[in-house]
Amino acid sequence: MQAALSSKVAIASGVQSAKASQRAARAAVVVRASAEGVDRRAALGLLAAAAAVSTAQPSEAAYGDAARVFAGNITNKSGFIPYAGEGFALLIPSKWNPSKEQDFPGVVLRYEDNGDAVNNLVVLVQKVGKNNIDELGSPDKFLQDNAYLFGESAAFTGETLSEGGFLPNKVAAASVLDVQEATDKKGKKYYKYEVLTRSADGDEGGRHQLIAATVSNGNLYLIKVQCGDKRWFKGAKREAIGAWDSFTVV
């Protein structure tokens, strides 16, 4: 009996170690861009490398169900305003204001923090002619194909020495922190991501990028919520995750 107990303990320890290794491997994924300019094609290749070395499998979650949503279900909706768009709905932080900027093609909604525009959200709707998001590829491939969402860093065009912890001639980095697949009560699948981006000419210590995407009626619906790293840890995290987790498509 003592031997059996020791065996169970060893197995549990091994599972915990494997899970810890997977989390460490994904958190350590850093994508670097050259100082010659980060165009869209380069960004795709960079994020492709991140996806290739990611070993953790996407986990399934019941999107919208209590305690099973990627970053936690919203139990207290105070501080948010419900918004219903054409084919989608979400909760918007009550202190954020509408913005007319068009960061990307297909933007149908944009809000930003009235305290600092570094915190903002956009909703994109683009015609893709598909029936579900699986037809756009795996979660990793989808991230590669939409790497333009993380912007470009063209401030540095020549050779550089080490800049703020970046390697020589490297001025931008994106770390894929987590990737998940979630399914709502009607069976609609969502791809969800958390990515931390940094650039040598940036501030805030980087940007948290929260993305959720799905396909409905031949259209891609995607929300991207951005939050400055410093503000993320000063309370903006709740607003960002609240908006991200509430995104629902009919």
PDB file of C-alpha atoms in Angstrom:
ATOM      1  CA  MET A   1       0.000   0.000   0.000  1.00  0.00           C
ATOM      2  CA  GLN A   2       2.858   2.366   0.831  1.00  0.00           C
ATOM      3  CA  ALA A   3       4.427   1.598  -2.579  1.00  0.00           C
ATOM      4  CA  ALA A   4       1.146   2.369  -4.377  1.00  0.00           C
ATOM      5  CA  LEU A   5       0.836   5.681  -2.513  1.00  0.00           C
ATOM      6  CA  SER A   6       4.403   6.631  -3.436  1.00  0.00           C
ATOM      7  CA  SER A   7       3.660   5.788  -7.069  1.00  0.00           C
ATOM      8  CA  LYS A   8       0.573   8.047  -7.107  1.00  0.00           C
ATOM      9  CA  VAL A   9       2.565  10.913  -5.582  1.00  0.00           C
ATOM     10  CA  ALA A  10       5.291  10.474  -8.195  1.00  0.00           C
ATOM     11  CA  ILE A  11       2.748  10.495 -11.029  1.00  0.00           C
ATOM     12  CA  ALA A  12       1.034  13.651  -9.690  1.00  0.00           C
ATOM     13  CA  SER A  13       4.384  15.367  -9.313  1.00  0.00           C
ATOM     14  CA  GLY A  14       5.307  14.447 -12.892  1.00  0.00           C
ATOM     15  CA  VAL A  15       2.031  15.847 -14.250  1.00  0.00           C
ATOM     16  CA  GLN A  16       2.493  19.102 -12.337  1.00  0.00           C
ATOM     17  CA  SER A  17       6.069  19.414 -13.609  1.00  0.00           C
ATOM     18  CA  ALA A  18       4.940  18.805 -17.201  1.00  0.00           C
ATOM     19  CA  LYS A  19       2.221  21.464 -16.933  1.00  0.00           C
ATOM     20  CA  ALA A  20       4.696  23.929 -15.407  1.00  0.00           C
ATOM     21  CA  SER A  21       7.130  23.252 -18.245  1.00  0.00           C
ATOM     22  CA  GLN A  22       4.415  23.890 -20.842  1.00  0.00           C
ATOM     23  CA  ARG A  23       3.455  27.200 -19.211  1.00  0.00           C
ATOM     24  CA  ALA A  24       7.089  28.259 -19.013  1.00  0.00           C
ATOM     25  CA  ALA A  25       7.681  27.317 -22.642  1.00  0.00           C
ATOM     26  CA  ARG A  26       4.774  29.438 -23.878  1.00  0.00           C
ATOM     27  CA  ALA A  27       5.612  32.415 -21.617  1.00  0.00           C
ATOM     28  CA  ALA A  28       9.184  32.327 -22.865  1.00  0.00           C
ATOM     29  CA  VAL A  29       8.192  32.640 -26.502  1.00  0.00           C
ATOM     30  CA  VAL A  30       9.611  35.963 -27.637  1.00  0.00           C
ATOM     31  CA  VAL A  31       9.309  37.194 -31.178  1.00  0.00           C
ATOM     32  CA  ARG A  32      11.867  39.732 -32.242  1.00  0.00           C
ATOM     33  CA  ALA A  33      11.801  42.107 -35.192  1.00  0.00           C
ATOM     34  CA  SER A  34      14.796  43.600 -36.995  1.00  0.00           C
ATOM     35  CA  ALA A  35      15.620  47.284 -36.868  1.00  0.00           C
ATOM     36  CA  GLU A  36      15.202  47.484 -40.621  1.00  0.00           C
ATOM     37  CA  GLY A  37      11.451  47.833 -40.086  1.00  0.00           C
ATOM     38  CA  VAL A  38       8.692  45.483 -39.105  1.00  0.00           C
ATOM     39  CA  ASP A  39       6.391  45.120 -42.086  1.00  0.00           C
ATOM     40  CA  ARG A  40       3.401  42.825 -42.121  1.00  0.00           C
ATOM     41  CA  ARG A  41       5.180  39.979 -43.874  1.00  0.00           C
ATOM     42  CA  ALA A  42       7.953  40.008 -41.284  1.00  0.00           C
ATOM     43  CA  ALA A  43       5.441  40.050 -38.459  1.00  0.00           C
ATOM     44  CA  LEU A  44       3.707  37.004 -39.902  1.00  0.00           C
ATOM     45  CA  GLY A  45       6.961  35.098 -39.974  1.00  0.00           C
ATOM     46  CA  LEU A  46       7.842  36.149 -36.463  1.00  0.00           C
ATOM     47  CA  LEU A  47       4.549  35.049 -34.981  1.00  0.00           C
ATOM     48  CA  ALA A  48       4.763  31.845 -37.016  1.00  0.00           C
ATOM     49  CA  ALA A  49       7.974  31.058 -35.162  1.00  0.00           C
ATOM     50  CA  ALA A  50       6.233  31.686 -31.858  1.00  0.00           C
ATOM     51  CA  ALA A  51       3.393  29.372 -32.808  1.00  0.00           C
ATOM     52  CA  ALA A  52       5.777  26.649 -33.976  1.00  0.00           C
ATOM     53  CA  VAL A  53       7.607  26.412 -30.662  1.00  0.00           C
ATOM     54  CA  SER A  54       4.415  26.521 -28.627  1.00  0.00           C
ATOM     55  CA  THR A  55       3.800  23.033 -27.295  1.00  0.00           C
ATOM     56  CA  ALA A  56       0.746  23.525 -25.103  1.00  0.00           C
ATOM     57  CA  GLN A  57      -2.489  22.331 -26.681  1.00  0.00           C
ATOM     58  CA  PRO A  58      -5.447  24.773 -26.870  1.00  0.00           C
ATOM     59  CA  SER A  59      -7.844  24.001 -24.057  1.00  0.00           C
ATOM     60  CA  GLU A  60     -11.592  23.809 -24.432  1.00  0.00           C
ATOM     61  CA  ALA A  61     -13.842  26.172 -22.475  1.00  0.00           C
ATOM     62  CA  ALA A  62     -17.573  26.799 -22.496  1.00  0.00           C
ATOM     63  CA  TYR A  63     -17.562  30.409 -23.604  1.00  0.00           C
ATOM     64  CA  GLY A  64     -19.842  32.439 -21.344  1.00  0.00           C
ATOM     65  CA  ASP A  65     -20.308  29.731 -18.719  1.00  0.00           C
ATOM     66  CA  ALA A  66     -19.375  30.584 -15.155  1.00  0.00           C
ATOM     67  CA  ALA A  67     -15.843  29.609 -14.117  1.00  0.00           C
ATOM     68  CA  ARG A  68     -15.060  28.178 -17.572  1.00  0.00           C
ATOM     69  CA  VAL A  69     -14.263  31.270 -19.616  1.00  0.00           C
ATOM     70  CA  PHE A  70     -10.577  31.760 -20.481  1.00  0.00           C
ATOM     71  CA  ALA A  71      -9.859  34.626 -18.052  1.00  0.00           C
ATOM     72  CA  GLY A  72     -12.813  34.190 -15.709  1.00  0.00           C
ATOM     73  CA  ASN A  73     -16.531  34.891 -16.041  1.00  0.00           C
ATOM     74  CA  ILE A  74     -17.812  38.385 -15.252  1.00  0.00           C
ATOM     75  CA  THR A  75     -19.790  38.075 -12.024  1.00  0.00           C
ATOM     76  CA  ASN A  76     -20.031  41.804 -11.288  1.00  0.00           C
ATOM     77  CA  LYS A  77     -21.027  43.877 -14.304  1.00  0.00           C
ATOM     78  CA  SER A  78     -20.886  47.229 -12.484  1.00  0.00           C
ATOM     79  CA  GLY A  79     -18.546  49.607 -14.251  1.00  0.00           C
ATOM     80  CA  PHE A  80     -19.602  48.358 -17.707  1.00  0.00           C
ATOM     81  CA  ILE A  81     -22.186  49.462 -20.251  1.00  0.00           C
ATOM     82  CA  PRO A  82     -23.861  46.848 -22.496  1.00  0.00           C
ATOM     83  CA  TYR A  83     -23.476  47.470 -26.225  1.00  0.00           C
ATOM     84  CA  ALA A  84     -25.347  45.664 -28.997  1.00  0.00           C
ATOM     85  CA  GLY A  85     -23.906  45.981 -32.491  1.00  0.00           C
ATOM     86  CA  GLU A  86     -24.953  44.367 -35.755  1.00  0.00           C
ATOM     87  CA  GLY A  87     -24.457  40.681 -35.077  1.00  0.00           C
ATOM     88  CA  PHE A  88     -22.413  41.094 -31.874  1.00  0.00           C
ATOM     89  CA  ALA A  89     -22.628  42.370 -28.316  1.00  0.00           C
ATOM     90  CA  LEU A  90     -20.205  43.204 -25.513  1.00  0.00           C
ATOM     91  CA  LEU A  91     -19.736  45.145 -22.296  1.00  0.00           C
ATOM     92  CA  ILE A  92     -17.792  48.404 -22.588  1.00  0.00           C
ATOM     93  CA  PRO A  93     -16.009  49.954 -19.585  1.00  0.00           C
ATOM     94  CA  SER A  94     -18.208  52.848 -18.455  1.00  0.00           C
ATOM     95  CA  LYS A  95     -15.277  55.305 -18.364  1.00  0.00           C
ATOM     96  CA  TRP A  96     -14.300  54.624 -21.983  1.00  0.00           C
ATOM     97  CA  ASN A  97     -15.489  56.885 -24.797  1.00  0.00           C
ATOM     98  CA  PRO A  98     -16.260  56.234 -28.478  1.00  0.00           C
ATOM     99  CA  SER A  99     -13.465  56.982 -30.936  1.00  0.00           C
ATOM    100  CA  LYS A 100     -13.599  57.529 -34.698  1.00  0.00           C
ATOM    101  CA  GLU A 101     -10.062  56.300 -35.394  1.00  0.00           C
ATOM    102  CA  GLN A 102      -9.749  53.436 -37.856  1.00  0.00           C
ATOM    103  CA  ASP A 103      -6.786  51.330 -36.757  1.00  0.00           C
ATOM    104  CA  PHE A 104      -7.489  48.513 -39.204  1.00  0.00           C
ATOM    105  CA  PRO A 105      -9.722  47.723 -42.178  1.00  0.00           C
ATOM    106  CA  GLY A 106     -13.199  46.622 -41.167  1.00  0.00           C
ATOM    107  CA  VAL A 107     -13.409  48.497 -37.828  1.00  0.00           C
ATOM    108  CA  VAL A 108     -17.069  48.887 -36.861  1.00  0.00           C
ATOM    109  CA  LEU A 109     -16.569  49.952 -33.250  1.00  0.00           C
ATOM    110  CA  ARG A 110     -13.780  51.672 -31.334  1.00  0.00           C
ATOM    111  CA  TYR A 111     -13.668  52.888 -27.725  1.00  0.00           C
ATOM    112  CA  GLU A 112     -10.781  54.232 -25.667  1.00  0.00           C
ATOM    113  CA  ASP A 113     -10.093  55.020 -22.035  1.00  0.00           C
ATOM    114  CA  ASN A 114     -10.907  58.642 -21.254  1.00  0.00           C
ATOM    115  CA  GLY A 115      -7.913  58.671 -18.913  1.00  0.00           C
ATOM    116  CA  ASP A 116      -5.345  57.344 -21.385  1.00  0.00           C
ATOM    117  CA  ALA A 117      -5.933  56.394 -25.028  1.00  0.00           C
ATOM    118  CA  VAL A 118      -3.311  53.629 -24.739  1.00  0.00           C
ATOM    119  CA  ASN A 119      -6.189  51.552 -23.357  1.00  0.00           C
ATOM    120  CA  ASN A 120      -8.670  50.889 -26.137  1.00  0.00           C
ATOM    121  CA  LEU A 121     -10.773  48.295 -27.917  1.00  0.00           C
ATOM    122  CA  VAL A 122     -11.762  47.719 -31.519  1.00  0.00           C
ATOM    123  CA  VAL A 123     -14.283  45.359 -33.102  1.00  0.00           C
ATOM    124  CA  LEU A 124     -13.655  44.254 -36.685  1.00  0.00           C
ATOM    125  CA  VAL A 125     -16.107  42.641 -39.076  1.00  0.00           C
ATOM    126  CA  GLN A 126     -14.646  41.257 -42.304  1.00  0.00           C
ATOM    127  CA  LYS A 127     -16.178  39.119 -45.040  1.00  0.00           C
ATOM    128  CA  VAL A 128     -14.423  35.741 -45.211  1.00  0.00           C
ATOM    129  CA  GLY A 129     -17.031  33.487 -46.817  1.00  0.00           C
ATOM    130  CA  LYS A 130     -16.570  30.746 -44.212  1.00  0.00           C
ATOM    131  CA  ASN A 131     -19.023  28.995 -41.917  1.00  0.00           C
ATOM    132  CA  ASN A 132     -16.870  28.647 -38.802  1.00  0.00           C
ATOM    133  CA  ILE A 133     -13.493  29.762 -37.551  1.00  0.00           C
ATOM    134  CA  ASP A 134     -11.972  26.307 -37.970  1.00  0.00           C
ATOM    135  CA  GLU A 135     -12.059  26.941 -41.722  1.00  0.00           C
ATOM    136  CA  LEU A 136      -9.573  29.788 -41.230  1.00  0.00           C
ATOM    137  CA  GLY A 137      -7.007  27.378 -39.830  1.00  0.00           C
ATOM    138  CA  SER A 138      -5.745  26.377 -36.411  1.00  0.00           C
ATOM    139  CA  PRO A 139      -5.507  28.964 -33.604  1.00  0.00           C
ATOM    140  CA  ASP A 140      -1.771  29.343 -34.269  1.00  0.00           C
ATOM    141  CA  LYS A 141      -2.242  29.781 -38.019  1.00  0.00           C
ATOM    142  CA  PHE A 142      -5.017  32.316 -37.454  1.00  0.00           C
ATOM    143  CA  LEU A 143      -2.682  34.322 -35.228  1.00  0.00           C
ATOM    144  CA  GLN A 144       0.025  34.261 -37.899  1.00  0.00           C
ATOM    145  CA  ASP A 145      -2.402  35.392 -40.603  1.00  0.00           C
ATOM    146  CA  ASN A 146      -3.589  38.326 -38.480  1.00  0.00           C
ATOM    147  CA  ALA A 147      -0.271  39.469 -37.044  1.00  0.00           C
ATOM    148  CA  TYR A 148      -0.903  42.947 -38.473  1.00  0.00           C
ATOM    149  CA  LEU A 149      -3.160  43.519 -35.453  1.00  0.00           C
ATOM    150  CA  PHE A 150      -0.034  44.071 -33.371  1.00  0.00           C
ATOM    151  CA  GLY A 151       1.127  47.004 -35.514  1.00  0.00           C
ATOM    152  CA  GLU A 152       4.533  47.933 -36.834  1.00  0.00           C
ATOM    153  CA  SER A 153       7.685  49.404 -35.328  1.00  0.00           C
ATOM    154  CA  ALA A 154       9.326  51.660 -37.888  1.00  0.00           C
ATOM    155  CA  ALA A 155      10.891  54.206 -35.587  1.00  0.00           C
ATOM    156  CA  PHE A 156      14.309  52.560 -35.876  1.00  0.00           C
ATOM    157  CA  THR A 157      15.672  52.039 -39.382  1.00  0.00           C
ATOM    158  CA  GLY A 158      19.390  51.571 -38.832  1.00  0.00           C
ATOM    159  CA  GLU A 159      21.680  49.478 -36.706  1.00  0.00           C
ATOM    160  CA  THR A 160      21.260  49.742 -32.968  1.00  0.00           C
ATOM    161  CA  LEU A 161      23.141  48.728 -29.877  1.00  0.00           C
ATOM    162  CA  SER A 162      21.250  46.970 -27.114  1.00  0.00           C
ATOM    163  CA  GLU A 163      18.084  48.998 -26.506  1.00  0.00           C
ATOM    164  CA  GLY A 164      16.271  48.553 -23.213  1.00  0.00           C
ATOM    165  CA  GLY A 165      17.019  44.855 -22.945  1.00  0.00           C
ATOM    166  CA  PHE A 166      16.585  44.066 -26.660  1.00  0.00           C
ATOM    167  CA  LEU A 167      19.350  42.355 -28.566  1.00  0.00           C
ATOM    168  CA  PRO A 168      21.447  44.463 -30.968  1.00  0.00           C
ATOM    169  CA  ASN A 169      19.431  45.460 -34.048  1.00  0.00           C
ATOM    170  CA  LYS A 170      16.240  44.242 -32.379  1.00  0.00           C
ATOM    171  CA  VAL A 171      13.621  46.837 -31.464  1.00  0.00           C
ATOM    172  CA  ALA A 172      10.337  44.965 -31.082  1.00  0.00           C
ATOM    173  CA  ALA A 173       9.120  41.804 -29.404  1.00  0.00           C
ATOM    174  CA  ALA A 174       5.818  39.963 -28.986  1.00  0.00           C
ATOM    175  CA  SER A 175       5.286  37.252 -26.385  1.00  0.00           C
ATOM    176  CA  VAL A 176       2.368  34.868 -26.866  1.00  0.00           C
ATOM    177  CA  LEU A 177       1.161  34.400 -23.294  1.00  0.00           C
ATOM    178  CA  ASP A 178      -1.826  32.163 -23.917  1.00  0.00           C
ATOM    179  CA  VAL A 179      -4.016  30.686 -26.646  1.00  0.00           C
ATOM    180  CA  GLN A 180      -7.385  29.034 -26.133  1.00  0.00           C
ATOM    181  CA  GLU A 181     -10.431  27.751 -27.943  1.00  0.00           C
ATOM    182  CA  ALA A 182     -13.819  28.426 -26.374  1.00  0.00           C
ATOM    183  CA  THR A 183     -17.314  27.298 -27.354  1.00  0.00           C
ATOM    184  CA  ASP A 184     -20.529  29.119 -26.473  1.00  0.00           C
ATOM    185  CA  LYS A 185     -23.810  27.491 -25.520  1.00  0.00           C
ATOM    186  CA  LYS A 186     -24.907  27.376 -29.169  1.00  0.00           C
ATOM    187  CA  GLY A 187     -21.739  25.586 -30.254  1.00  0.00           C
ATOM    188  CA  LYS A 188     -20.019  28.590 -31.836  1.00  0.00           C
ATOM    189  CA  LYS A 189     -16.248  28.350 -31.482  1.00  0.00           C
ATOM    190  CA  TYR A 190     -14.011  31.301 -30.570  1.00  0.00           C
ATOM    191  CA  TYR A 191     -10.237  31.621 -30.727  1.00  0.00           C
ATOM    192  CA  LYS A 192      -8.841  33.642 -27.802  1.00  0.00           C
ATOM    193  CA  TYR A 193      -5.355  35.047 -27.293  1.00  0.00           C
ATOM    194  CA  GLU A 194      -3.296  37.071 -24.857  1.00  0.00           C
ATOM    195  CA  VAL A 195      -0.150  38.635 -26.330  1.00  0.00           C
ATOM    196  CA  LEU A 196       2.300  41.061 -24.715  1.00  0.00           C
ATOM    197  CA  THR A 197       4.022  43.385 -27.199  1.00  0.00           C
ATOM    198  CA  ARG A 198       6.965  45.687 -26.549  1.00  0.00           C
ATOM    199  CA  SER A 199       9.059  48.068 -28.632  1.00  0.00           C
ATOM    200  CA  ALA A 200      12.275  49.928 -27.872  1.00  0.00           C
ATOM    201  CA  ASP A 201      10.604  53.274 -28.568  1.00  0.00           C
ATOM    202  CA  GLY A 202       7.515  52.472 -26.490  1.00  0.00           C
ATOM    203  CA  ASP A 203       6.431  53.293 -22.985  1.00  0.00           C
ATOM    204  CA  GLU A 204       4.204  51.640 -20.383  1.00  0.00           C
ATOM    205  CA  GLY A 205       6.477  48.597 -20.325  1.00  0.00           C
ATOM    206  CA  GLY A 206       4.539  47.124 -23.229  1.00  0.00           C
ATOM    207  CA  ARG A 207       0.980  46.463 -24.317  1.00  0.00           C
ATOM    208  CA  HIS A 208      -1.339  43.649 -23.326  1.00  0.00           C
ATOM    209  CA  GLN A 209      -3.327  42.568 -26.376  1.00  0.00           C
ATOM    210  CA  LEU A 210      -6.463  40.499 -25.773  1.00  0.00           C
ATOM    211  CA  ILE A 211      -8.106  39.036 -28.870  1.00  0.00           C
ATOM    212  CA  ALA A 212     -11.255  36.981 -29.372  1.00  0.00           C
ATOM    213  CA  ALA A 213     -12.446  35.930 -32.821  1.00  0.00           C
ATOM    214  CA  THR A 214     -15.183  33.829 -34.382  1.00  0.00           C
ATOM    215  CA  VAL A 215     -16.987  33.377 -37.698  1.00  0.00           C
ATOM    216  CA  SER A 216     -20.721  33.793 -38.264  1.00  0.00           C
ATOM    217  CA  ASN A 217     -22.797  34.068 -41.457  1.00  0.00           C
ATOM    218  CA  GLY A 218     -19.692  34.272 -43.625  1.00  0.00           C
ATOM    219  CA  ASN A 219     -18.113  37.088 -41.591  1.00  0.00           C
ATOM    220  CA  LEU A 220     -15.135  37.181 -39.256  1.00  0.00           C
ATOM    221  CA  TYR A 221     -15.946  38.969 -35.992  1.00  0.00           C
ATOM    222  CA  LEU A 222     -12.916  39.986 -33.929  1.00  0.00           C
ATOM    223  CA  ILE A 223     -12.361  42.084 -30.836  1.00  0.00           C
ATOM    224  CA  LYS A 224      -8.946  43.390 -29.823  1.00  0.00           C
ATOM    225  CA  VAL A 225      -8.549  45.024 -26.430  1.00  0.00           C
ATOM    226  CA  GLN A 226      -5.261  46.808 -25.735  1.00  0.00           C
ATOM    227  CA  CYS A 227      -4.018  47.921 -22.339  1.00  0.00           C
ATOM    228  CA  GLY A 228      -0.722  49.501 -21.265  1.00  0.00           C
ATOM    229  CA  ASP A 229       1.311  47.201 -19.035  1.00  0.00           C
ATOM    230  CA  LYS A 230       1.642  49.737 -16.192  1.00  0.00           C
ATOM    231  CA  ARG A 231      -2.074  50.499 -16.221  1.00  0.00           C
ATOM    232  CA  TRP A 232      -2.821  46.790 -16.506  1.00  0.00           C
ATOM    233  CA  PHE A 233      -1.460  46.307 -13.000  1.00  0.00           C
ATOM    234  CA  LYS A 234      -3.117  49.477 -11.682  1.00  0.00           C
ATOM    235  CA  GLY A 235      -6.685  48.318 -12.265  1.00  0.00           C
ATOM    236  CA  ALA A 236      -7.175  48.488 -16.041  1.00  0.00           C
ATOM    237  CA  LYS A 237      -6.827  44.700 -16.242  1.00  0.00           C
ATOM    238  CA  ARG A 238     -10.373  44.243 -14.937  1.00  0.00           C
ATOM    239  CA  GLU A 239     -11.805  46.579 -17.578  1.00  0.00           C
ATOM    240  CA  ALA A 240      -9.852  44.980 -20.403  1.00  0.00           C
ATOM    241  CA  ILE A 241     -10.724  41.403 -19.460  1.00  0.00           C
ATOM    242  CA  GLY A 242     -14.336  42.364 -18.765  1.00  0.00           C
ATOM    243  CA  ALA A 243     -14.810  43.713 -22.292  1.00  0.00           C
ATOM    244  CA  TRP A 244     -12.883  40.824 -23.862  1.00  0.00           C
ATOM    245  CA  ASP A 245     -14.747  38.064 -22.030  1.00  0.00           C
ATOM    246  CA  SER A 246     -18.147  39.610 -22.747  1.00  0.00           C
ATOM    247  CA  PHE A 247     -17.729  39.626 -26.547  1.00  0.00           C
ATOM    248  CA  THR A 248     -20.518  37.518 -28.040  1.00  0.00           C
ATOM    249  CA  VAL A 249     -21.551  36.926 -31.661  1.00  0.00           C
ATOM    250  CA  VAL A 250     -24.980  35.710 -32.751  1.00  0.00           C
TER     251      VAL A 250
END
